[in-house]
């Protein structure tokens, strides 16, 4: 397959909005507790242009036969103030279109981002939330060497009212 990974550019905005919308639908279908907030394409494009200007953030796209095949967006973020090291890399969104999954695109997007993140002083690891019910994502991250770390728990405010 003729695919290549490159940093995103402003002209990718509309295709990225479509891919990001597909990712949000995917996540909502995996777990009904994920309720996507309404975001118009115009709002997305405005936020995207600001994201592209951030020095501590990066977005990579995978192109396959002139089509957007996937994207990854991530950043360098501060750790909890009482835990070292002070910063780590995090991945906000990763999505590969169904037509080109299991062909190494996700891994290549991650490798490009990891190379970018590794150029920041003092950044030597990743931390990020992943949907616990997404078995495909779990298998992907495991294949890349990720292991569970801090768990995010969820409960309605009425939790604990009905002793079971
Ligand atoms: C998860 C996702 C990004 C993987 O992208 P991809 O391009 O298909 O991944 P790769 O081809 O680079 O896979 C690398 C390895 O990960 C593992 N893997 C990837 N997807 C897998 C799946 N669905 N089931 C089991 N293992 C999987 C395999 O070990 C694979 O190597 P192999 O194909 O040689 O066996 C893609 O399936 C996707 O976009 N899913 C929907 C959104 C999502 O889950 N995003 C990540 C949330 S944080």
JSON list of C-alpha atoms and ligand atoms in Angstrom, two decimals, residues 3 22-24 26-27 30 69-71 91-98 100-110 128-131 134-144, ligand 1:
[
{"chain": "A", "resi": 3, "resn": "UNK", "atom": "CA", "xyz": [0.76, 5.30, 2.42]},
{"chain": "A", "resi": 22, "resn": "UNK", "atom": "CA", "xyz": [-16.13, 8.87, 12.90]},
{"chain": "A", "resi": 23, "resn": "UNK", "atom": "CA", "xyz": [-13.86, 8.33, 15.90]},
{"chain": "A", "resi": 24, "resn": "UNK", "atom": "CA", "xyz": [-16.37, 10.00, 18.21]},
{"chain": "A", "resi": 26, "resn": "UNK", "atom": "CA", "xyz": [-16.96, 4.76, 17.28]},
{"chain": "A", "resi": 27, "resn": "UNK", "atom": "CA", "xyz": [-16.32, 5.66, 20.92]},
{"chain": "A", "resi": 30, "resn": "UNK", "atom": "CA", "xyz": [-18.39, 1.21, 22.25]},
{"chain": "A", "resi": 69, "resn": "UNK", "atom": "CA", "xyz": [-6.38, 7.06, 6.06]},
{"chain": "A", "resi": 70, "resn": "UNK", "atom": "CA", "xyz": [-5.95, 8.05, 9.69]},
{"chain": "A", "resi": 71, "resn": "UNK", "atom": "CA", "xyz": [-4.69, 10.62, 12.13]},
{"chain": "A", "resi": 91, "resn": "UNK", "atom": "CA", "xyz": [-2.29, 10.96, 22.85]},
{"chain": "A", "resi": 92, "resn": "UNK", "atom": "CA", "xyz": [-5.67, 12.65, 22.55]},
{"chain": "A", "resi": 93, "resn": "UNK", "atom": "CA", "xyz": [-7.07, 10.96, 19.45]},
{"chain": "A", "resi": 94, "resn": "UNK", "atom": "CA", "xyz": [-5.94, 8.14, 17.20]},
{"chain": "A", "resi": 95, "resn": "UNK", "atom": "CA", "xyz": [-8.07, 6.85, 14.37]},
{"chain": "A", "resi": 96, "resn": "UNK", "atom": "CA", "xyz": [-7.43, 4.69, 11.32]},
{"chain": "A", "resi": 97, "resn": "UNK", "atom": "CA", "xyz": [-10.16, 4.36, 8.71]},
{"chain": "A", "resi": 98, "resn": "UNK", "atom": "CA", "xyz": [-11.64, 0.85, 8.54]},
{"chain": "A", "resi": 100, "resn": "UNK", "atom": "CA", "xyz": [-6.85, 0.40, 5.88]},
{"chain": "A", "resi": 101, "resn": "UNK", "atom": "CA", "xyz": [-6.72, -1.15, 9.34]},
{"chain": "A", "resi": 102, "resn": "UNK", "atom": "CA", "xyz": [-4.26, -3.90, 10.25]},
{"chain": "A", "resi": 103, "resn": "UNK", "atom": "CA", "xyz": [-1.74, -2.64, 7.71]},
{"chain": "A", "resi": 104, "resn": "UNK", "atom": "CA", "xyz": [0.57, -0.86, 10.12]},
{"chain": "A", "resi": 105, "resn": "UNK", "atom": "CA", "xyz": [-0.91, 2.64, 9.75]},
{"chain": "A", "resi": 106, "resn": "UNK", "atom": "CA", "xyz": [-1.70, 3.02, 13.47]},
{"chain": "A", "resi": 107, "resn": "UNK", "atom": "CA", "xyz": [1.79, 1.89, 14.40]},
{"chain": "A", "resi": 108, "resn": "UNK", "atom": "CA", "xyz": [3.38, 4.31, 11.91]},
{"chain": "A", "resi": 109, "resn": "UNK", "atom": "CA", "xyz": [1.31, 7.23, 13.22]},
{"chain": "A", "resi": 110, "resn": "UNK", "atom": "CA", "xyz": [2.38, 6.35, 16.75]},
{"chain": "A", "resi": 128, "resn": "UNK", "atom": "CA", "xyz": [-3.36, 8.58, 28.39]},
{"chain": "A", "resi": 129, "resn": "UNK", "atom": "CA", "xyz": [-6.91, 7.40, 28.96]},
{"chain": "A", "resi": 130, "resn": "UNK", "atom": "CA", "xyz": [-8.27, 4.55, 26.81]},
{"chain": "A", "resi": 131, "resn": "UNK", "atom": "CA", "xyz": [-11.84, 3.26, 26.71]},
{"chain": "A", "resi": 134, "resn": "UNK", "atom": "CA", "xyz": [-12.58, -1.04, 23.42]},
{"chain": "A", "resi": 135, "resn": "UNK", "atom": "CA", "xyz": [-10.95, -4.42, 22.88]},
{"chain": "A", "resi": 136, "resn": "UNK", "atom": "CA", "xyz": [-9.38, -3.40, 19.54]},
{"chain": "A", "resi": 137, "resn": "UNK", "atom": "CA", "xyz": [-7.72, -0.37, 21.11]},
{"chain": "A", "resi": 138, "resn": "UNK", "atom": "CA", "xyz": [-6.56, -2.43, 24.07]},
{"chain": "A", "resi": 139, "resn": "UNK", "atom": "CA", "xyz": [-4.96, -5.02, 21.77]},
{"chain": "A", "resi": 140, "resn": "UNK", "atom": "CA", "xyz": [-3.34, -2.29, 19.68]},
{"chain": "A", "resi": 141, "resn": "UNK", "atom": "CA", "xyz": [-1.77, -0.50, 22.65]},
{"chain": "A", "resi": 142, "resn": "UNK", "atom": "CA", "xyz": [-0.66, -3.78, 24.18]},
{"chain": "A", "resi": 143, "resn": "UNK", "atom": "CA", "xyz": [1.05, -4.72, 20.88]},
{"chain": "A", "resi": 144, "resn": "UNK", "atom": "CA", "xyz": [2.93, -1.42, 21.08]},
{"chain": "B", "resi": 1, "resn": "LIG", "atom": "C1", "xyz": [-6.83, 0.93, 17.11]},
{"chain": "B", "resi": 1, "resn": "LIG", "atom": "C2", "xyz": [-6.48, 1.38, 15.69]},
{"chain": "B", "resi": 1, "resn": "LIG", "atom": "C3", "xyz": [-5.93, 2.80, 15.73]},
{"chain": "B", "resi": 1, "resn": "LIG", "atom": "C4", "xyz": [-5.40, 0.44, 15.13]},
{"chain": "B", "resi": 1, "resn": "LIG", "atom": "O1", "xyz": [-4.97, 0.93, 13.86]},
{"chain": "B", "resi": 1, "resn": "LIG", "atom": "P1", "xyz": [-4.32, -0.08, 12.79]},
{"chain": "B", "resi": 1, "resn": "LIG", "atom": "O2", "xyz": [-3.72, 0.74, 11.71]},
{"chain": "B", "resi": 1, "resn": "LIG", "atom": "O3", "xyz": [-5.32, -1.07, 12.38]},
{"chain": "B", "resi": 1, "resn": "LIG", "atom": "O4", "xyz": [-3.17, -0.77, 13.65]},
{"chain": "B", "resi": 1, "resn": "LIG", "atom": "P2", "xyz": [-1.86, -1.52, 13.12]},
{"chain": "B", "resi": 1, "resn": "LIG", "atom": "O5", "xyz": [-2.15, -2.16, 11.81]},
{"chain": "B", "resi": 1, "resn": "LIG", "atom": "O6", "xyz": [-0.72, -0.58, 13.16]},
{"chain": "B", "resi": 1, "resn": "LIG", "atom": "O7", "xyz": [-1.72, -2.65, 14.24]},
{"chain": "B", "resi": 1, "resn": "LIG", "atom": "C5", "xyz": [-0.52, -2.89, 14.98]},
{"chain": "B", "resi": 1, "resn": "LIG", "atom": "C6", "xyz": [-0.75, -4.11, 15.85]},
{"chain": "B", "resi": 1, "resn": "LIG", "atom": "O8", "xyz": [-1.74, -3.82, 16.85]},
{"chain": "B", "resi": 1, "resn": "LIG", "atom": "C7", "xyz": [-2.53, -4.98, 17.10]},
{"chain": "B", "resi": 1, "resn": "LIG", "atom": "N1", "xyz": [-3.92, -4.71, 16.72]},
{"chain": "B", "resi": 1, "resn": "LIG", "atom": "C8", "xyz": [-4.40, -3.61, 16.05]},
{"chain": "B", "resi": 1, "resn": "LIG", "atom": "N2", "xyz": [-5.75, -3.64, 15.95]},
{"chain": "B", "resi": 1, "resn": "LIG", "atom": "C9", "xyz": [-6.13, -4.80, 16.54]},
{"chain": "B", "resi": 1, "resn": "LIG", "atom": "C10", "xyz": [-7.41, -5.42, 16.74]},
{"chain": "B", "resi": 1, "resn": "LIG", "atom": "N3", "xyz": [-8.56, -4.85, 16.31]},
{"chain": "B", "resi": 1, "resn": "LIG", "atom": "N4", "xyz": [-7.46, -6.61, 17.39]},
{"chain": "B", "resi": 1, "resn": "LIG", "atom": "C11", "xyz": [-6.32, -7.18, 17.84]},
{"chain": "B", "resi": 1, "resn": "LIG", "atom": "N5", "xyz": [-5.07, -6.66, 17.67]},
{"chain": "B", "resi": 1, "resn": "LIG", "atom": "C12", "xyz": [-4.98, -5.47, 17.04]},
{"chain": "B", "resi": 1, "resn": "LIG", "atom": "C13", "xyz": [-1.94, -6.09, 16.24]},
{"chain": "B", "resi": 1, "resn": "LIG", "atom": "O9", "xyz": [-0.95, -6.75, 17.02]},
{"chain": "B", "resi": 1, "resn": "LIG", "atom": "C14", "xyz": [-1.29, -5.29, 15.11]},
{"chain": "B", "resi": 1, "resn": "LIG", "atom": "O10", "xyz": [-0.25, -6.00, 14.49]},
{"chain": "B", "resi": 1, "resn": "LIG", "atom": "P3", "xyz": [-0.61, -7.11, 13.35]},
{"chain": "B", "resi": 1, "resn": "LIG", "atom": "O11", "xyz": [-1.64, -6.53, 12.44]},
{"chain": "B", "resi": 1, "resn": "LIG", "atom": "O12", "xyz": [0.72, -7.34, 12.69]},
{"chain": "B", "resi": 1, "resn": "LIG", "atom": "O13", "xyz": [-1.14, -8.29, 14.09]},
{"chain": "B", "resi": 1, "resn": "LIG", "atom": "C15", "xyz": [-7.71, 1.30, 14.73]},
{"chain": "B", "resi": 1, "resn": "LIG", "atom": "O14", "xyz": [-8.28, 0.01, 14.82]},
{"chain": "B", "resi": 1, "resn": "LIG", "atom": "C16", "xyz": [-8.80, 2.30, 15.06]},
{"chain": "B", "resi": 1, "resn": "LIG", "atom": "O15", "xyz": [-8.74, 3.45, 14.61]},
{"chain": "B", "resi": 1, "resn": "LIG", "atom": "N6", "xyz": [-9.78, 1.89, 15.87]},
{"chain": "B", "resi": 1, "resn": "LIG", "atom": "C17", "xyz": [-10.90, 2.76, 16.22]},
{"chain": "B", "resi": 1, "resn": "LIG", "atom": "C18", "xyz": [-10.47, 3.93, 17.10]},
{"chain": "B", "resi": 1, "resn": "LIG", "atom": "C19", "xyz": [-9.56, 3.53, 18.24]},
{"chain": "B", "resi": 1, "resn": "LIG", "atom": "O16", "xyz": [-9.73, 2.51, 18.88]},
{"chain": "B", "resi": 1, "resn": "LIG", "atom": "N7", "xyz": [-8.55, 4.40, 18.49]},
{"chain": "B", "resi": 1, "resn": "LIG", "atom": "C20", "xyz": [-7.61, 4.23, 19.57]},
{"chain": "B", "resi": 1, "resn": "LIG", "atom": "C21", "xyz": [-8.25, 4.73, 20.81]},
{"chain": "B", "resi": 1, "resn": "LIG", "atom": "S1", "xyz": [-7.12, 5.38, 21.94]}
]
